[in-house]
Structures are given as structure tokens and as C-alpha cells.
mmCIF file with all atom_site columns, C-alpha atoms in Angstrom:
data_model
loop_
_atom_site.group_PDB
_atom_site.id
_atom_site.type_symbol
_atom_site.label_atom_id
_atom_site.label_alt_id
_atom_site.label_comp_id
_atom_site.label_asym_id
_atom_site.label_entity_id
_atom_site.label_seq_id
_atom_site.pdbx_PDB_ins_code
_atom_site.Cartn_x
_atom_site.Cartn_y
_atom_site.Cartn_z
_atom_site.occupancy
_atom_site.B_iso_or_equiv
_atom_site.pdbx_formal_charge
_atom_site.auth_seq_id
_atom_site.auth_comp_id
_atom_site.auth_asym_id
_atom_site.auth_atom_id
_atom_site.pdbx_PDB_model_num
ATOM 1   C CA . GLY A 1 1   ? -11.898 2.684   -13.483 1.00 80.00 ? 1   GLY A CA 1
ATOM 2   C CA . GLU A 1 2   ? -8.149  2.376   -13.073 1.00 84.00 ? 2   GLU A CA 1
ATOM 3   C CA . ASN A 1 3   ? -6.245  -0.843  -13.273 1.00 89.00 ? 3   ASN A CA 1
ATOM 4   C CA . VAL A 1 4   ? -2.597  -1.225  -12.232 1.00 94.00 ? 4   VAL A CA 1
ATOM 5   C CA . GLU A 1 5   ? -0.491  -4.050  -13.600 1.00 96.00 ? 5   GLU A CA 1
ATOM 6   C CA . GLN A 1 6   ? 2.652   -4.784  -12.363 1.00 97.00 ? 6   GLN A CA 1
ATOM 7   C CA . HIS A 1 7   ? 5.637   -7.195  -13.870 1.00 97.00 ? 7   HIS A CA 1
ATOM 8   C CA . PRO A 1 8   ? 7.142   -9.077  -12.903 1.00 97.00 ? 8   PRO A CA 1
ATOM 9   C CA . SER A 1 9   ? 6.196   -11.136 -9.667  1.00 96.00 ? 9   SER A CA 1
ATOM 10  C CA . THR A 1 10  ? 9.009   -12.203 -9.108  1.00 97.00 ? 10  THR A CA 1
ATOM 11  C CA . LEU A 1 11  ? 12.829  -10.849 -9.510  1.00 98.00 ? 11  LEU A CA 1
ATOM 12  C CA . SER A 1 12  ? 15.696  -12.175 -8.874  1.00 98.00 ? 12  SER A CA 1
ATOM 13  C CA . VAL A 1 13  ? 19.323  -10.271 -9.730  1.00 98.00 ? 13  VAL A CA 1
ATOM 14  C CA . GLN A 1 14  ? 22.830  -10.913 -8.648  1.00 98.00 ? 14  GLN A CA 1
ATOM 15  C CA . GLU A 1 15  ? 24.199  -8.385  -6.246  1.00 98.00 ? 15  GLU A CA 1
ATOM 16  C CA . GLY A 1 16  ? 26.005  -5.103  -7.844  1.00 97.00 ? 16  GLY A CA 1
ATOM 17  C CA . ASP A 1 17  ? 23.393  -5.327  -10.623 1.00 98.00 ? 17  ASP A CA 1
ATOM 18  C CA . SER A 1 18  ? 20.470  -3.694  -11.964 1.00 98.00 ? 18  SER A CA 1
ATOM 19  C CA . ALA A 1 19  ? 16.695  -4.375  -11.673 1.00 98.00 ? 19  ALA A CA 1
ATOM 20  C CA . VAL A 1 20  ? 13.630  -3.279  -13.369 1.00 98.00 ? 20  VAL A CA 1
ATOM 21  C CA . ILE A 1 21  ? 9.973   -3.253  -12.036 1.00 98.00 ? 21  ILE A CA 1
ATOM 22  C CA . LYS A 1 22  ? 7.571   -1.387  -14.988 1.00 98.00 ? 22  LYS A CA 1
ATOM 23  C CA . CYS A 1 23  ? 3.859   -1.340  -14.192 1.00 98.00 ? 23  CYS A CA 1
ATOM 24  C CA . THR A 1 24  ? 0.990   -0.544  -16.685 1.00 97.00 ? 24  THR A CA 1
ATOM 25  C CA . TYR A 1 25  ? -1.800  1.701   -16.494 1.00 96.00 ? 25  TYR A CA 1
ATOM 26  C CA . SER A 1 26  ? -5.139  2.348   -17.589 1.00 93.00 ? 26  SER A CA 1
ATOM 27  C CA . ASP A 1 27  ? -6.549  5.390   -17.127 1.00 91.00 ? 27  ASP A CA 1
ATOM 28  C CA . SER A 1 28  ? -4.733  8.493   -18.450 1.00 90.00 ? 28  SER A CA 1
ATOM 29  C CA . ALA A 1 29  ? -6.236  10.953  -16.117 1.00 89.00 ? 29  ALA A CA 1
ATOM 30  C CA . SER A 1 30  ? -3.573  9.119   -13.575 1.00 92.00 ? 30  SER A CA 1
ATOM 31  C CA . ASN A 1 31  ? -1.436  12.114  -12.497 1.00 91.00 ? 31  ASN A CA 1
ATOM 32  C CA . TYR A 1 32  ? 0.658   10.557  -9.329  1.00 94.00 ? 32  TYR A CA 1
ATOM 33  C CA . PHE A 1 33  ? 2.514   7.749   -9.180  1.00 96.00 ? 33  PHE A CA 1
ATOM 34  C CA . PRO A 1 34  ? 4.182   6.367   -6.089  1.00 97.00 ? 34  PRO A CA 1
ATOM 35  C CA . TRP A 1 35  ? 7.169   3.107   -5.017  1.00 98.00 ? 35  TRP A CA 1
ATOM 36  C CA . TYR A 1 36  ? 6.604   1.816   -1.854  1.00 98.00 ? 36  TYR A CA 1
ATOM 37  C CA . LYS A 1 37  ? 9.030   -0.600  -0.511  1.00 98.00 ? 37  LYS A CA 1
ATOM 38  C CA . GLN A 1 38  ? 7.578   -3.283  1.917   1.00 96.00 ? 38  GLN A CA 1
ATOM 39  C CA . GLU A 1 39  ? 10.613  -5.209  4.056   1.00 96.00 ? 39  GLU A CA 1
ATOM 40  C CA . LEU A 1 40  ? 9.733   -8.887  5.632   1.00 92.00 ? 40  LEU A CA 1
ATOM 41  C CA . GLY A 1 41  ? 7.219   -8.379  8.278   1.00 90.00 ? 41  GLY A CA 1
ATOM 42  C CA . LYS A 1 42  ? 6.479   -4.785  7.898   1.00 93.00 ? 42  LYS A CA 1
ATOM 43  C CA . GLY A 1 43  ? 3.994   -2.071  6.230   1.00 94.00 ? 43  GLY A CA 1
ATOM 44  C CA . PRO A 1 44  ? 4.899   -0.593  2.770   1.00 96.00 ? 44  PRO A CA 1
ATOM 45  C CA . GLN A 1 45  ? 7.110   2.406   2.937   1.00 97.00 ? 45  GLN A CA 1
ATOM 46  C CA . LEU A 1 46  ? 6.743   5.463   0.632   1.00 97.00 ? 46  LEU A CA 1
ATOM 47  C CA . ILE A 1 47  ? 10.968  5.357   -1.434  1.00 97.00 ? 47  ILE A CA 1
ATOM 48  C CA . ILE A 1 48  ? 10.190  7.668   -4.482  1.00 97.00 ? 48  ILE A CA 1
ATOM 49  C CA . ASP A 1 49  ? 7.540   9.234   -6.504  1.00 96.00 ? 49  ASP A CA 1
ATOM 50  C CA . ILE A 1 50  ? 6.458   10.874  -10.241 1.00 96.00 ? 50  ILE A CA 1
ATOM 51  C CA . ARG A 1 51  ? 3.991   13.343  -11.371 1.00 92.00 ? 51  ARG A CA 1
ATOM 52  C CA . SER A 1 52  ? 2.391   13.166  -15.169 1.00 88.00 ? 52  SER A CA 1
ATOM 53  C CA . ASN A 1 53  ? 4.128   16.366  -15.731 1.00 88.00 ? 53  ASN A CA 1
ATOM 54  C CA . VAL A 1 54  ? 7.638   14.892  -15.153 1.00 86.00 ? 54  VAL A CA 1
ATOM 55  C CA . GLY A 1 55  ? 9.272   12.412  -16.966 1.00 92.00 ? 55  GLY A CA 1
ATOM 56  C CA . GLU A 1 56  ? 12.036  10.647  -14.575 1.00 95.00 ? 56  GLU A CA 1
ATOM 57  C CA . LYS A 1 57  ? 13.365  11.249  -11.061 1.00 95.00 ? 57  LYS A CA 1
ATOM 58  C CA . LYS A 1 58  ? 15.995  10.097  -9.403  1.00 97.00 ? 58  LYS A CA 1
ATOM 59  C CA . ASP A 1 59  ? 16.874  9.423   -6.367  1.00 95.00 ? 59  ASP A CA 1
ATOM 60  C CA . GLN A 1 60  ? 20.514  7.967   -5.464  1.00 96.00 ? 60  GLN A CA 1
ATOM 61  C CA . ARG A 1 61  ? 20.492  4.200   -6.487  1.00 97.00 ? 61  ARG A CA 1
ATOM 62  C CA . ILE A 1 62  ? 16.562  4.722   -7.675  1.00 98.00 ? 62  ILE A CA 1
ATOM 63  C CA . ALA A 1 63  ? 15.229  6.120   -10.343 1.00 98.00 ? 63  ALA A CA 1
ATOM 64  C CA . VAL A 1 64  ? 11.695  6.459   -11.709 1.00 98.00 ? 64  VAL A CA 1
ATOM 65  C CA . THR A 1 65  ? 10.385  7.025   -15.714 1.00 97.00 ? 65  THR A CA 1
ATOM 66  C CA . LEU A 1 66  ? 7.296   7.457   -17.012 1.00 96.00 ? 66  LEU A CA 1
ATOM 67  C CA . ASN A 1 67  ? 5.311   7.110   -19.978 1.00 95.00 ? 67  ASN A CA 1
ATOM 68  C CA . LYS A 1 68  ? 2.284   8.953   -20.296 1.00 93.00 ? 68  LYS A CA 1
ATOM 69  C CA . THR A 1 69  ? 1.815   8.344   -24.070 1.00 93.00 ? 69  THR A CA 1
ATOM 70  C CA . ALA A 1 70  ? 2.427   4.102   -23.228 1.00 94.00 ? 70  ALA A CA 1
ATOM 71  C CA . LYS A 1 71  ? 0.602   4.629   -19.996 1.00 95.00 ? 71  LYS A CA 1
ATOM 72  C CA . HIS A 1 72  ? 3.703   2.870   -18.152 1.00 95.00 ? 72  HIS A CA 1
ATOM 73  C CA . PHE A 1 73  ? 6.253   3.604   -16.135 1.00 97.00 ? 73  PHE A CA 1
ATOM 74  C CA . SER A 1 74  ? 9.392   1.758   -14.115 1.00 98.00 ? 74  SER A CA 1
ATOM 75  C CA . LEU A 1 75  ? 11.573  2.043   -10.889 1.00 98.00 ? 75  LEU A CA 1
ATOM 76  C CA . HIS A 1 76  ? 15.097  1.164   -11.823 1.00 98.00 ? 76  HIS A CA 1
ATOM 77  C CA . ILE A 1 77  ? 17.484  0.185   -8.804  1.00 98.00 ? 77  ILE A CA 1
ATOM 78  C CA . THR A 1 78  ? 21.197  0.059   -10.038 1.00 97.00 ? 78  THR A CA 1
ATOM 79  C CA . GLU A 1 79  ? 24.275  -1.372  -8.030  1.00 98.00 ? 79  GLU A CA 1
ATOM 80  C CA . THR A 1 80  ? 22.510  -3.505  -6.063  1.00 98.00 ? 80  THR A CA 1
ATOM 81  C CA . GLN A 1 81  ? 22.553  -4.279  -2.726  1.00 97.00 ? 81  GLN A CA 1
ATOM 82  C CA . PRO A 1 82  ? 21.061  -7.132  -0.263  1.00 96.00 ? 82  PRO A CA 1
ATOM 83  C CA . GLU A 1 83  ? 19.233  -4.731  1.733   1.00 96.00 ? 83  GLU A CA 1
ATOM 84  C CA . ASP A 1 84  ? 17.006  -3.919  -1.588  1.00 98.00 ? 84  ASP A CA 1
ATOM 85  C CA . SER A 1 85  ? 15.322  -7.109  -0.979  1.00 98.00 ? 85  SER A CA 1
ATOM 86  C CA . ALA A 1 86  ? 11.880  -7.085  -0.531  1.00 97.00 ? 86  ALA A CA 1
ATOM 87  C CA . VAL A 1 87  ? 8.244   -6.697  -1.692  1.00 97.00 ? 87  VAL A CA 1
ATOM 88  C CA . TYR A 1 88  ? 7.605   -3.216  -4.296  1.00 98.00 ? 88  TYR A CA 1
ATOM 89  C CA . PHE A 1 89  ? 4.461   -1.834  -4.933  1.00 97.00 ? 89  PHE A CA 1
ATOM 90  C CA . CYS A 1 90  ? 3.618   0.663   -7.913  1.00 97.00 ? 90  CYS A CA 1
ATOM 91  C CA . ALA A 1 91  ? 0.521   2.161   -7.762  1.00 96.00 ? 91  ALA A CA 1
ATOM 92  C CA . ALA A 1 92  ? -1.470  4.871   -9.611  1.00 95.00 ? 92  ALA A CA 1
ATOM 93  C CA . TYR A 1 93  ? -3.997  8.195   -8.500  1.00 93.00 ? 93  TYR A CA 1
ATOM 94  C CA . PRO A 1 94  ? -6.476  8.443   -10.937 1.00 86.00 ? 94  PRO A CA 1
ATOM 95  C CA . ARG A 1 95  ? -7.604  12.471  -10.568 1.00 78.00 ? 95  ARG A CA 1
ATOM 96  C CA . ASP A 1 96  ? -11.226 11.521  -10.007 1.00 76.00 ? 96  ASP A CA 1
ATOM 97  C CA . SER A 1 97  ? -10.616 8.517   -6.915  1.00 74.00 ? 97  SER A CA 1
ATOM 98  C CA . ASN A 1 98  ? -12.079 9.899   -4.131  1.00 73.00 ? 98  ASN A CA 1
ATOM 99  C CA . TYR A 1 99  ? -8.660  9.514   -1.745  1.00 77.00 ? 99  TYR A CA 1
ATOM 100 C CA . GLN A 1 100 ? -7.854  6.066   -3.301  1.00 85.00 ? 100 GLN A CA 1
ATOM 101 C CA . LEU A 1 101 ? -4.392  4.621   -4.811  1.00 90.00 ? 101 LEU A CA 1
ATOM 102 C CA . ILE A 1 102 ? -4.852  2.087   -7.057  1.00 91.00 ? 102 ILE A CA 1
ATOM 103 C CA . TRP A 1 103 ? -1.764  -0.584  -6.355  1.00 93.00 ? 103 TRP A CA 1
ATOM 104 C CA . GLY A 1 104 ? 0.203   -3.232  -8.260  1.00 94.00 ? 104 GLY A CA 1
ATOM 105 C CA . ALA A 1 105 ? 0.221   -6.847  -7.188  1.00 94.00 ? 105 ALA A CA 1
ATOM 106 C CA . GLY A 1 106 ? 3.982   -6.294  -6.296  1.00 95.00 ? 106 GLY A CA 1
ATOM 107 C CA . THR A 1 107 ? 6.964   -7.795  -6.840  1.00 97.00 ? 107 THR A CA 1
ATOM 108 C CA . LYS A 1 108 ? 9.366   -10.393 -4.404  1.00 96.00 ? 108 LYS A CA 1
ATOM 109 C CA . LEU A 1 109 ? 12.718  -9.189  -5.276  1.00 98.00 ? 109 LEU A CA 1
ATOM 110 C CA . ILE A 1 110 ? 15.465  -11.387 -4.303  1.00 98.00 ? 110 ILE A CA 1
ATOM 111 C CA . ILE A 1 111 ? 19.494  -9.817  -4.218  1.00 97.00 ? 111 ILE A CA 1
ATOM 112 C CA . LYS A 1 112 ? 21.504  -13.313 -5.102  1.00 96.00 ? 112 LYS A CA 1
ATOM 113 C CA . PRO A 1 113 ? 25.076  -12.445 -2.859  1.00 91.00 ? 113 PRO A CA 1
ATOM 114 C CA . ASN B 2 1   ? 6.444   8.548   18.376  1.00 71.00 ? 1   ASN B CA 1
ATOM 115 C CA . ALA B 2 2   ? 5.398   5.759   17.525  1.00 79.00 ? 2   ALA B CA 1
ATOM 116 C CA . GLY B 2 3   ? 3.841   6.396   14.328  1.00 93.00 ? 3   GLY B CA 1
ATOM 117 C CA . VAL B 2 4   ? 1.156   4.154   13.176  1.00 97.00 ? 4   VAL B CA 1
ATOM 118 C CA . THR B 2 5   ? 0.476   1.219   15.379  1.00 97.00 ? 5   THR B CA 1
ATOM 119 C CA . GLN B 2 6   ? -1.383  -2.021  14.607  1.00 97.00 ? 6   GLN B CA 1
ATOM 120 C CA . THR B 2 7   ? -4.128  -4.359  17.991  1.00 97.00 ? 7   THR B CA 1
ATOM 121 C CA . PRO B 2 8   ? -3.207  -7.169  17.782  1.00 97.00 ? 8   PRO B CA 1
ATOM 122 C CA . LYS B 2 9   ? -0.408  -8.373  15.771  1.00 96.00 ? 9   LYS B CA 1
ATOM 123 C CA . PHE B 2 10  ? -2.115  -12.038 14.691  1.00 96.00 ? 10  PHE B CA 1
ATOM 124 C CA . ARG B 2 11  ? -5.324  -13.344 15.199  1.00 96.00 ? 11  ARG B CA 1
ATOM 125 C CA . VAL B 2 12  ? -7.051  -16.701 14.855  1.00 97.00 ? 12  VAL B CA 1
ATOM 126 C CA . LEU B 2 13  ? -10.566 -16.861 14.566  1.00 97.00 ? 13  LEU B CA 1
ATOM 127 C CA . LYS B 2 14  ? -13.712 -19.491 13.723  1.00 97.00 ? 14  LYS B CA 1
ATOM 128 C CA . THR B 2 15  ? -15.896 -18.506 11.207  1.00 98.00 ? 15  THR B CA 1
ATOM 129 C CA . GLY B 2 16  ? -19.087 -16.505 12.521  1.00 97.00 ? 16  GLY B CA 1
ATOM 130 C CA . GLN B 2 17  ? -16.944 -14.828 14.990  1.00 97.00 ? 17  GLN B CA 1
ATOM 131 C CA . SER B 2 18  ? -16.495 -10.862 15.626  1.00 96.00 ? 18  SER B CA 1
ATOM 132 C CA . MET B 2 19  ? -13.725 -9.111  16.191  1.00 96.00 ? 19  MET B CA 1
ATOM 133 C CA . THR B 2 20  ? -12.225 -5.467  16.198  1.00 97.00 ? 20  THR B CA 1
ATOM 134 C CA . LEU B 2 21  ? -8.529  -4.198  14.974  1.00 98.00 ? 21  LEU B CA 1
ATOM 135 C CA . LEU B 2 22  ? -7.591  -1.074  16.370  1.00 97.00 ? 22  LEU B CA 1
ATOM 136 C CA . CYS B 2 23  ? -5.313  1.082   14.675  1.00 97.00 ? 23  CYS B CA 1
ATOM 137 C CA . ALA B 2 24  ? -4.120  4.322   16.618  1.00 97.00 ? 24  ALA B CA 1
ATOM 138 C CA . GLN B 2 25  ? -1.252  6.855   15.197  1.00 97.00 ? 25  GLN B CA 1
ATOM 139 C CA . ASP B 2 26  ? -0.135  9.826   16.515  1.00 96.00 ? 26  ASP B CA 1
ATOM 140 C CA . MET B 2 27  ? 1.278   11.699  13.453  1.00 95.00 ? 27  MET B CA 1
ATOM 141 C CA . ASN B 2 28  ? -1.492  13.580  13.287  1.00 95.00 ? 28  ASN B CA 1
ATOM 142 C CA . HIS B 2 29  ? -2.972  13.149  10.122  1.00 95.00 ? 29  HIS B CA 1
ATOM 143 C CA . GLU B 2 30  ? -6.430  13.210  8.788   1.00 95.00 ? 30  GLU B CA 1
ATOM 144 C CA . TYR B 2 31  ? -6.342  10.674  6.810   1.00 95.00 ? 31  TYR B CA 1
ATOM 145 C CA . MET B 2 32  ? -6.395  7.193   7.820   1.00 97.00 ? 32  MET B CA 1
ATOM 146 C CA . TYR B 2 33  ? -6.971  3.927   5.446   1.00 96.00 ? 33  TYR B CA 1
ATOM 147 C CA . TRP B 2 34  ? -7.664  0.344   6.147   1.00 98.00 ? 34  TRP B CA 1
ATOM 148 C CA . TYR B 2 35  ? -6.018  -2.228  3.263   1.00 97.00 ? 35  TYR B CA 1
ATOM 149 C CA . ARG B 2 36  ? -6.247  -5.903  3.759   1.00 97.00 ? 36  ARG B CA 1
ATOM 150 C CA . GLN B 2 37  ? -2.954  -7.669  1.483   1.00 95.00 ? 37  GLN B CA 1
ATOM 151 C CA . ASP B 2 38  ? -3.377  -10.984 -0.235  1.00 93.00 ? 38  ASP B CA 1
ATOM 152 C CA . PRO B 2 39  ? -1.021  -13.038 -1.855  1.00 85.00 ? 39  PRO B CA 1
ATOM 153 C CA . GLY B 2 40  ? -0.808  -11.617 -5.869  1.00 80.00 ? 40  GLY B CA 1
ATOM 154 C CA . MET B 2 41  ? -3.433  -8.895  -5.291  1.00 82.00 ? 41  MET B CA 1
ATOM 155 C CA . GLY B 2 42  ? -1.481  -6.050  -3.679  1.00 87.00 ? 42  GLY B CA 1
ATOM 156 C CA . LEU B 2 43  ? -2.981  -3.652  -1.578  1.00 93.00 ? 43  LEU B CA 1
ATOM 157 C CA . ARG B 2 44  ? -6.873  -3.280  -1.588  1.00 93.00 ? 44  ARG B CA 1
ATOM 158 C CA . LEU B 2 45  ? -8.501  -0.670  0.342   1.00 94.00 ? 45  LEU B CA 1
ATOM 159 C CA . ILE B 2 46  ? -11.486 -1.451  2.282   1.00 96.00 ? 46  ILE B CA 1
ATOM 160 C CA . HIS B 2 47  ? -12.355 1.604   3.976   1.00 97.00 ? 47  HIS B CA 1
ATOM 161 C CA . TYR B 2 48  ? -11.091 4.952   5.187   1.00 95.00 ? 48  TYR B CA 1
ATOM 162 C CA . SER B 2 49  ? -11.771 7.990   6.602   1.00 96.00 ? 49  SER B CA 1
ATOM 163 C CA . VAL B 2 50  ? -10.898 11.859  5.715   1.00 94.00 ? 50  VAL B CA 1
ATOM 164 C CA . GLY B 2 51  ? -11.578 12.377  9.480   1.00 94.00 ? 51  GLY B CA 1
ATOM 165 C CA . GLU B 2 52  ? -13.059 12.885  13.079  1.00 96.00 ? 52  GLU B CA 1
ATOM 166 C CA . GLY B 2 53  ? -16.222 11.102  12.725  1.00 95.00 ? 53  GLY B CA 1
ATOM 167 C CA . THR B 2 54  ? -16.294 10.453  8.991   1.00 95.00 ? 54  THR B CA 1
ATOM 168 C CA . THR B 2 55  ? -15.717 6.945   7.212   1.00 96.00 ? 55  THR B CA 1
ATOM 169 C CA . ALA B 2 56  ? -16.169 5.795   3.482   1.00 95.00 ? 56  ALA B CA 1
ATOM 170 C CA . LYS B 2 57  ? -16.168 2.699   1.577   1.00 95.00 ? 57  LYS B CA 1
ATOM 171 C CA . GLY B 2 58  ? -13.154 1.651   -0.332  1.00 92.00 ? 58  GLY B CA 1
ATOM 172 C CA . GLU B 2 59  ? -12.581 -0.962  -3.211  1.00 90.00 ? 59  GLU B CA 1
ATOM 173 C CA . VAL B 2 60  ? -13.903 -3.722  -1.079  1.00 94.00 ? 60  VAL B CA 1
ATOM 174 C CA . PRO B 2 61  ? -16.065 -2.805  2.056   1.00 96.00 ? 61  PRO B CA 1
ATOM 175 C CA . ASP B 2 62  ? -18.509 -5.827  2.205   1.00 97.00 ? 62  ASP B CA 1
ATOM 176 C CA . GLY B 2 63  ? -18.469 -7.720  5.869   1.00 96.00 ? 63  GLY B CA 1
ATOM 177 C CA . TYR B 2 64  ? -16.575 -5.194  7.467   1.00 98.00 ? 64  TYR B CA 1
ATOM 178 C CA . ASN B 2 65  ? -17.468 -1.902  9.510   1.00 97.00 ? 65  ASN B CA 1
ATOM 179 C CA . VAL B 2 66  ? -15.216 1.005   10.647  1.00 98.00 ? 66  VAL B CA 1
ATOM 180 C CA . SER B 2 67  ? -15.808 3.928   13.091  1.00 97.00 ? 67  SER B CA 1
ATOM 181 C CA . ARG B 2 68  ? -13.135 7.068   13.903  1.00 97.00 ? 68  ARG B CA 1
ATOM 182 C CA . LEU B 2 69  ? -14.306 8.155   16.989  1.00 95.00 ? 69  LEU B CA 1
ATOM 183 C CA . LYS B 2 70  ? -11.336 9.762   17.695  1.00 96.00 ? 70  LYS B CA 1
ATOM 184 C CA . LYS B 2 71  ? -9.309  11.371  14.986  1.00 96.00 ? 71  LYS B CA 1
ATOM 185 C CA . GLN B 2 72  ? -5.602  9.437   16.274  1.00 97.00 ? 72  GLN B CA 1
ATOM 186 C CA . ASN B 2 73  ? -7.583  6.409   16.209  1.00 97.00 ? 73  ASN B CA 1
ATOM 187 C CA . PHE B 2 74  ? -9.770  3.481   13.472  1.00 98.00 ? 74  PHE B CA 1
ATOM 188 C CA . LEU B 2 75  ? -11.622 0.767   13.913  1.00 98.00 ? 75  LEU B CA 1
ATOM 189 C CA . LEU B 2 76  ? -11.746 -2.419  11.699  1.00 98.00 ? 76  LEU B CA 1
ATOM 190 C CA . GLY B 2 77  ? -14.482 -4.555  13.018  1.00 98.00 ? 77  GLY B CA 1
ATOM 191 C CA . LEU B 2 78  ? -15.519 -7.671  11.344  1.00 96.00 ? 78  LEU B CA 1
ATOM 192 C CA . GLU B 2 79  ? -19.245 -9.319  12.304  1.00 92.00 ? 79  GLU B CA 1
ATOM 193 C CA . SER B 2 80  ? -19.244 -12.566 11.407  1.00 96.00 ? 80  SER B CA 1
ATOM 194 C CA . ALA B 2 81  ? -15.673 -13.790 10.230  1.00 96.00 ? 81  ALA B CA 1
ATOM 195 C CA . ALA B 2 82  ? -15.280 -15.767 7.093   1.00 97.00 ? 82  ALA B CA 1
ATOM 196 C CA . PRO B 2 83  ? -12.315 -18.026 5.850   1.00 97.00 ? 83  PRO B CA 1
ATOM 197 C CA . SER B 2 84  ? -12.652 -15.507 2.903   1.00 96.00 ? 84  SER B CA 1
ATOM 198 C CA . GLN B 2 85  ? -11.153 -12.746 5.150   1.00 97.00 ? 85  GLN B CA 1
ATOM 199 C CA . THR B 2 86  ? -8.027  -14.357 6.179   1.00 97.00 ? 86  THR B CA 1
ATOM 200 C CA . SER B 2 87  ? -5.752  -11.913 5.192   1.00 97.00 ? 87  SER B CA 1
ATOM 201 C CA . VAL B 2 88  ? -2.705  -9.850  6.312   1.00 97.00 ? 88  VAL B CA 1
ATOM 202 C CA . TYR B 2 89  ? -5.062  -6.582  7.421   1.00 98.00 ? 89  TYR B CA 1
ATOM 203 C CA . PHE B 2 90  ? -2.684  -3.022  6.954   1.00 98.00 ? 90  PHE B CA 1
ATOM 204 C CA . CYS B 2 91  ? -3.878  0.289   8.614   1.00 98.00 ? 91  CYS B CA 1
ATOM 205 C CA . ALA B 2 92  ? -2.137  3.714   7.052   1.00 97.00 ? 92  ALA B CA 1
ATOM 206 C CA . THR B 2 93  ? -1.994  7.252   7.308   1.00 96.00 ? 93  THR B CA 1
ATOM 207 C CA . GLY B 2 94  ? -0.947  10.441  5.890   1.00 94.00 ? 94  GLY B CA 1
ATOM 208 C CA . THR B 2 95  ? -2.319  11.327  2.443   1.00 88.00 ? 95  THR B CA 1
ATOM 209 C CA . ILE B 2 96  ? -1.948  10.729  -1.338  1.00 86.00 ? 96  ILE B CA 1
ATOM 210 C CA . ASN B 2 97  ? 1.161   11.909  -1.737  1.00 89.00 ? 97  ASN B CA 1
ATOM 211 C CA . GLU B 2 98  ? 2.371   9.842   1.397   1.00 92.00 ? 98  GLU B CA 1
ATOM 212 C CA . GLN B 2 99  ? 1.247   6.962   3.541   1.00 94.00 ? 99  GLN B CA 1
ATOM 213 C CA . PHE B 2 100 ? 2.473   5.600   6.704   1.00 96.00 ? 100 PHE B CA 1
ATOM 214 C CA . PHE B 2 101 ? 1.869   2.151   7.365   1.00 97.00 ? 101 PHE B CA 1
ATOM 215 C CA . GLY B 2 102 ? 1.366   0.115   10.735  1.00 97.00 ? 102 GLY B CA 1
ATOM 216 C CA . PRO B 2 103 ? 2.843   -3.321  10.989  1.00 95.00 ? 103 PRO B CA 1
ATOM 217 C CA . GLY B 2 104 ? -0.190  -4.703  10.381  1.00 96.00 ? 104 GLY B CA 1
ATOM 218 C CA . THR B 2 105 ? -2.223  -7.803  11.563  1.00 97.00 ? 105 THR B CA 1
ATOM 219 C CA . ARG B 2 106 ? -2.246  -10.854 10.184  1.00 97.00 ? 106 ARG B CA 1
ATOM 220 C CA . LEU B 2 107 ? -5.899  -12.802 10.720  1.00 97.00 ? 107 LEU B CA 1
ATOM 221 C CA . THR B 2 108 ? -6.373  -16.623 10.211  1.00 97.00 ? 108 THR B CA 1
ATOM 222 C CA . VAL B 2 109 ? -10.325 -17.318 9.998   1.00 97.00 ? 109 VAL B CA 1
ATOM 223 C CA . LEU B 2 110 ? -11.440 -21.212 10.246  1.00 97.00 ? 110 LEU B CA 1
#
């Protein structure tokens, strides 16, 4: 079955710098890759997603890239701000998964003032 | 609209006790999910439901039971709690394209 690995587990960046979180997946049939943000004491919330027929997607300071050949996708946050501090999860949806997303282990992003 | 609510927010159980976690949604979605979140392991699906009266097993269903008697409610039961079930439990609704999560229930089993 599908396996999603996420790196790094913790990322600390200076406010204003960029942050990059990377995920790799094992099932080449996976076709949907969302990213969720979890703030302290809350449930995760979808921030951006990408489908397998697209290489890159942007939404203001957030972008996601997908490399199907290498089977990895990345979240890029530019001009980081204190409110970007959170835990970020990637996920993959295998085509035959029966409504189940397969989640990465999460990355704790710390924005230093 | 409240979105997704979970009851209770915190609970401490002794080994062998039972309890039920309640999830309610007012978003009119068919699908509902129960996840557990453990440090370093991300979110793992326990059970899910694709509609009223239906349930299915997820990745880690052992030790849990669920019921979906009404479209808006999804109950997660622990029949005989074990320390390995200490975790944060999240309910979600929506579709694969976007899941909406509740605030979570922190459960400790002593």
C-alpha cells in the first residue's frame, strides 16, 4: 500500500525567510496530494492541494510542487510570518484507497522573530 | 454554523473502562471519519462512514467500534480502554478533496 514520508520533522526559520517541506510517496497511482495546517489546539485545515496532472500550484505566499517521476511533492512558504508557525501535514490519495488519505507524520514549523 | 464539534474535549480513563466519543456536523456531508493522532505518526484513520447507517474499517480499527445512526452524528466507542489508546482523537467530515476537522478529544488511559 501507499506510504508517505515527510521531512523534516521540525523546521525553524527566521521570519521573512522561506520554508520548504518535502514529502515522498511510494504508490505511483496516487493522484491527489493535499497539505493541511494544524494550529495549536485545533484540527488540521486544508491550505493547498495539487493533482497529478499539474506540476505546480500557487496561492499567495504558498506553493506546492509535484515531481511524479521522483514521486515527491513539496510545500513552499515564502516571506514567512509568525502566524505560519504550526504543524503541517502532507497526504496522498491512492486511486484504489477507498476514501482513505495516507498522511505524512507532520512537520513542526517554527518562525523565529 | 458550528461545523464539526466533538464531545468531550478531554477524558481520563482507567484501563478496562469504556467510553463513547461523539462527533456532530452541521455541514450536511455524507462522509465522516475518525482519526487518531500520535506524536511522530501523523493521522491514522480508525473508521469511516460514507453515509447514514454505514461504517467501514480504516487503517487502525482494532479496539474501536463506531455507529452512524444519523447523518449528522458519528460515534466512536472504546469497549475496554488500553494505555495504547492514549491519543488525540479527531473527527472529520467532507470529501477526499477537503476534510473539515473537529477540535479533537484528548484521551488518556491510565
